[in-house]
Amino acid sequence: MVKQTAGRDSLGEFAPKFAELNDDVLFGQVWSREDKLSLKTRSIVTITALISKGIVDSSLQYHLMTAKKNGVTKEEMAEILTHLAFYAGWPNAWAAFGMAKDVYADEDAEATTEHGGFFGLGEPNTAYAQYFVGNSYLKPLTNPKETVFIANVTFEPGCRNNWHIHHAKSGGGQLLVCVDGEGWYQEEGKPAQSLQPGDVITIPAGVKHWHGAKKDSWFSHLAVECPGEETSNEWLEKVEDEAYNAL
């Protein structure tokens, strides 16, 4: 937890004891007990209490921002507020939604401007979505009819493609050039390899493998299709959550 000073900043001279209790006890001791209750859960409990009491002022906005920092996603926040509406009152939920929309408003902009590395995010990879767990994005960089095909592939946190094999009668295979974030690459029968910008992976034809982002990081790599004769791609089973989460 970041050390809280709001109490002393606002009430230090007028009510020093209250300021101490706010900064040192509530935020310094209670919120810091992460071994008892995670920061994310504490944020959800706090938001629930404030909205239930009809407190939809700057204090709620602060805790909405804190909840976002503590890992409450936009989708989770929308579901939390929808659930609360039935117990805390419809008007309170409407007021909270107004604040939450402002707090999470920058997420879509961030997704399109801050990820993908130097080459940019591209468009949602809908054509191959059935072969991915999670959301991915594709930005072609070359025309495959004119030269070697290169594309920037970006994975949201937790996203990975299915096990697959690049087939070829001769040549073929793929190169991965990591350009942003952190990810994983794994060949069948071998440990997963951690990937960072600058890493280069050579994937020969006929090797079963998968690649994608780490749980807590976006990840982008250039995918280079190596020339070959009678090349094709075989998509296989997905990488199960249990195996992936164990990495």
Coordinates of C-alpha atoms in Angstrom, one line a residue:
M1 CA 0.0 0.0 0.0
V2 CA 1.1 3.5 -0.8
K3 CA 1.4 5.5 2.5
Q4 CA -1.8 7.6 2.9
T5 CA -1.5 11.3 3.9
A6 CA -5.0 12.5 3.0
G7 CA -6.0 12.9 6.7
R8 CA -3.0 15.0 7.6
D9 CA -3.2 17.0 4.4
S10 CA -6.9 17.9 5.1
L11 CA -7.3 17.8 8.8
G12 CA -3.8 17.6 10.3
E13 CA -4.1 20.8 12.3
F14 CA -7.8 20.8 12.9
A15 CA -8.2 17.2 13.9
P16 CA -4.8 15.5 14.3
K17 CA -6.1 12.4 16.1
F18 CA -8.7 11.7 13.3
A19 CA -6.0 12.3 10.7
E20 CA -3.7 9.8 12.5
L21 CA -6.5 7.2 12.7
N22 CA -7.3 7.7 9.0
D23 CA -3.7 7.6 7.7
D24 CA -2.0 5.3 10.1
V25 CA -4.7 2.9 11.4
L26 CA -7.3 2.6 8.6
F27 CA -4.9 2.9 5.6
G28 CA -1.7 2.1 7.4
Q29 CA -2.7 -1.0 9.4
V30 CA -6.1 -2.3 8.2
W31 CA -5.6 -2.0 4.5
S32 CA -2.0 -3.3 4.8
R33 CA -3.2 -6.7 6.2
E34 CA -3.0 -8.4 2.7
D35 CA -2.3 -11.8 4.3
K36 CA -5.8 -11.6 5.7
L37 CA -7.7 -10.0 2.8
S38 CA -6.4 -9.0 -0.6
L39 CA -6.4 -5.3 -1.6
K40 CA -8.8 -6.2 -4.5
T41 CA -11.3 -7.7 -2.0
R42 CA -11.0 -4.8 0.4
S43 CA -11.7 -2.4 -2.5
I44 CA -14.9 -4.4 -3.4
V45 CA -16.1 -4.4 0.2
T46 CA -15.4 -0.7 0.6
I47 CA -17.2 0.3 -2.6
T48 CA -20.2 -1.9 -1.5
A49 CA -20.4 -0.2 1.9
L50 CA -20.2 3.4 0.4
I51 CA -22.8 2.8 -2.3
S52 CA -25.1 1.0 0.2
K53 CA -25.0 4.1 2.4
G54 CA -25.7 6.4 -0.6
I55 CA -22.2 7.9 -0.4
V56 CA -21.5 8.7 -4.1
D57 CA -19.1 11.7 -3.7
S58 CA -15.4 12.1 -4.1
S59 CA -14.7 9.4 -1.6
L60 CA -16.4 6.8 -3.8
Q61 CA -14.5 8.1 -6.8
Y62 CA -11.2 7.7 -4.9
H63 CA -12.1 4.1 -4.0
L64 CA -13.2 3.3 -7.5
M65 CA -9.8 4.5 -8.8
T66 CA -8.2 2.4 -6.0
A67 CA -10.2 -0.6 -7.0
K68 CA -9.0 -0.3 -10.6
K69 CA -5.4 -0.1 -9.4
N70 CA -6.0 -3.1 -7.2
G71 CA -7.1 -5.3 -10.1
V72 CA -10.9 -4.9 -10.4
T73 CA -11.5 -4.9 -14.2
K74 CA -14.1 -2.9 -16.0
E75 CA -16.2 -6.0 -16.6
E76 CA -16.0 -6.9 -12.9
M77 CA -16.9 -3.4 -11.8
A78 CA -20.0 -3.4 -14.1
E79 CA -21.1 -6.7 -12.6
I80 CA -20.5 -5.5 -9.0
L81 CA -22.6 -2.4 -9.5
T82 CA -25.3 -4.3 -11.3
H83 CA -25.5 -6.7 -8.4
L84 CA -25.5 -3.9 -5.8
A85 CA -28.4 -2.1 -7.6
F86 CA -30.8 -4.7 -6.2
Y87 CA -29.6 -4.3 -2.6
A88 CA -28.3 -0.8 -2.3
G89 CA -30.9 1.0 -4.5
W90 CA -31.3 1.8 -8.2
P91 CA -30.5 5.6 -7.8
N92 CA -27.3 4.8 -5.9
A93 CA -26.2 2.3 -8.6
W94 CA -26.9 4.9 -11.3
A95 CA -24.8 7.5 -9.6
A96 CA -22.0 4.9 -9.0
F97 CA -22.1 3.9 -12.7
G98 CA -21.6 7.5 -13.7
M99 CA -18.4 7.7 -11.7
A100 CA -17.2 4.2 -12.7
K101 CA -17.5 5.0 -16.4
D102 CA -15.2 8.0 -15.9
V103 CA -12.7 6.0 -13.9
Y104 CA -12.5 3.2 -16.6
A105 CA -13.0 5.5 -19.6
D106 CA -9.3 5.4 -20.5
E107 CA -9.1 1.6 -20.8
D108 CA -10.2 1.3 -24.5
A109 CA -7.9 4.2 -25.4
E110 CA -5.0 2.5 -23.6
A111 CA -5.7 -0.8 -25.4
T112 CA -5.4 0.8 -28.8
T113 CA -2.5 3.2 -28.2
E114 CA -0.2 1.6 -25.6
H115 CA 0.0 -2.0 -26.7
G116 CA 1.5 -3.7 -29.6
G117 CA 4.9 -2.1 -29.3
F118 CA 6.5 -0.1 -32.1
F119 CA 4.4 -1.7 -34.8
G120 CA 1.0 -1.0 -33.1
L121 CA -1.9 -3.1 -32.0
G122 CA -3.8 -3.8 -35.2
E123 CA -7.3 -5.2 -35.4
P124 CA -9.0 -7.9 -33.3
N125 CA -7.9 -11.3 -34.6
T126 CA -11.4 -12.6 -35.2
A127 CA -10.5 -14.9 -38.1
Y128 CA -8.5 -17.1 -35.8
A129 CA -10.3 -16.4 -32.5
Q130 CA -11.4 -20.1 -32.3
Y131 CA -7.8 -21.1 -32.0
F132 CA -7.0 -18.7 -29.1
V133 CA -7.9 -18.6 -25.4
G134 CA -8.5 -14.9 -24.7
N135 CA -8.3 -11.9 -27.1
S136 CA -5.6 -11.4 -29.6
Y137 CA -4.9 -8.7 -32.3
L138 CA -3.2 -8.9 -35.7
K139 CA -1.4 -6.3 -37.7
P140 CA 0.0 -7.5 -41.0
L141 CA 3.2 -5.8 -42.0
T142 CA 3.8 -7.3 -45.4
N143 CA 1.8 -8.7 -48.4
P144 CA 2.2 -12.5 -48.5
K145 CA 1.6 -12.3 -52.3
E146 CA 4.7 -10.2 -52.8
T147 CA 7.2 -11.4 -50.2
V148 CA 7.6 -13.2 -46.9
F149 CA 4.6 -12.7 -44.7
I150 CA 5.3 -10.8 -41.4
A151 CA 2.6 -9.8 -38.9
N152 CA 2.6 -8.3 -35.4
V153 CA 0.5 -10.4 -33.1
T154 CA -0.5 -9.0 -29.8
F155 CA -2.0 -11.0 -26.9
E156 CA -4.0 -9.6 -24.0
P157 CA -2.9 -10.8 -20.5
G158 CA -3.6 -14.5 -20.2
C159 CA -4.2 -15.0 -23.9
R160 CA -2.5 -17.8 -25.7
N161 CA -3.0 -19.8 -28.9
N162 CA -3.7 -23.5 -29.1
W163 CA -1.1 -26.1 -29.6
H164 CA -0.3 -26.2 -33.3
I165 CA 2.1 -27.5 -35.9
H166 CA 3.5 -25.8 -39.0
H167 CA 3.8 -28.5 -41.7
A168 CA 5.9 -28.4 -44.8
K169 CA 7.2 -30.8 -47.4
S170 CA 10.5 -28.9 -47.2
G171 CA 11.5 -25.6 -45.5
G172 CA 8.7 -23.9 -43.7
G173 CA 8.3 -23.2 -40.0
Q174 CA 8.1 -19.9 -38.3
L175 CA 10.2 -17.2 -36.6
L176 CA 9.0 -15.2 -33.6
V177 CA 10.6 -11.9 -32.8
C178 CA 9.4 -10.6 -29.4
V179 CA 8.8 -6.8 -29.5
D180 CA 6.7 -5.9 -26.4
G181 CA 5.6 -7.2 -23.0
E182 CA 6.3 -10.7 -21.7
G183 CA 5.1 -14.0 -22.8
W184 CA 5.6 -17.8 -23.1
Y185 CA 6.8 -20.2 -25.7
Q186 CA 6.6 -24.0 -25.2
E187 CA 7.4 -27.0 -27.4
E188 CA 5.8 -30.4 -26.6
G189 CA 7.8 -32.3 -24.0
K190 CA 9.9 -29.3 -23.0
P191 CA 9.6 -26.6 -20.3
A192 CA 7.9 -23.3 -21.2
Q193 CA 10.4 -20.6 -22.1
S194 CA 9.9 -17.0 -20.8
L195 CA 9.9 -14.4 -23.5
Q196 CA 10.9 -10.7 -23.4
P197 CA 11.5 -8.0 -26.1
G198 CA 14.6 -9.0 -28.2
D199 CA 14.1 -12.7 -27.8
V200 CA 14.0 -14.7 -31.1
I201 CA 12.4 -18.1 -31.4
T202 CA 13.0 -20.5 -34.3
I203 CA 10.2 -23.0 -34.8
P204 CA 11.0 -25.7 -37.3
A205 CA 8.3 -27.4 -39.3
G206 CA 6.7 -30.4 -37.6
V207 CA 7.2 -29.1 -34.0
K208 CA 4.1 -29.0 -31.8
H209 CA 4.1 -25.8 -29.8
W210 CA 2.1 -22.8 -28.4
H211 CA 2.9 -19.2 -27.5
G212 CA 1.1 -16.3 -25.8
A213 CA 1.1 -13.7 -23.1
K214 CA 1.9 -14.2 -19.4
K215 CA -1.1 -13.9 -17.0
D216 CA -0.2 -10.3 -15.9
S217 CA 1.3 -8.8 -19.1
W218 CA 0.4 -7.9 -22.6
F219 CA 2.7 -9.5 -25.2
S220 CA 3.5 -8.8 -28.8
H221 CA 5.8 -10.6 -31.3
L222 CA 6.4 -10.5 -35.0
A223 CA 5.4 -13.8 -36.6
V224 CA 7.5 -14.5 -39.7
E225 CA 6.3 -17.3 -42.0
C226 CA 9.4 -19.1 -43.4
P227 CA 9.2 -20.0 -47.1
G228 CA 8.6 -23.7 -47.8
E229 CA 7.0 -26.2 -50.1
E230 CA 3.4 -27.3 -49.4
T231 CA 3.2 -25.4 -46.2
S232 CA 0.1 -25.6 -43.9
N233 CA -0.8 -25.1 -40.3
E234 CA -2.5 -27.7 -38.1
W235 CA -4.4 -26.3 -35.0
L236 CA -4.8 -28.7 -32.1
E237 CA -6.1 -28.7 -28.5
K238 CA -6.1 -25.6 -26.3
V239 CA -3.6 -25.0 -23.5
E240 CA -5.7 -25.8 -20.5
D241 CA -6.0 -23.3 -17.6
E242 CA -4.5 -25.6 -15.1
A243 CA -1.2 -26.1 -17.1
Y244 CA -1.0 -22.4 -18.0
N245 CA -1.7 -21.1 -14.5
A246 CA 1.0 -23.4 -13.2
L247 CA 3.7 -21.5 -15.2

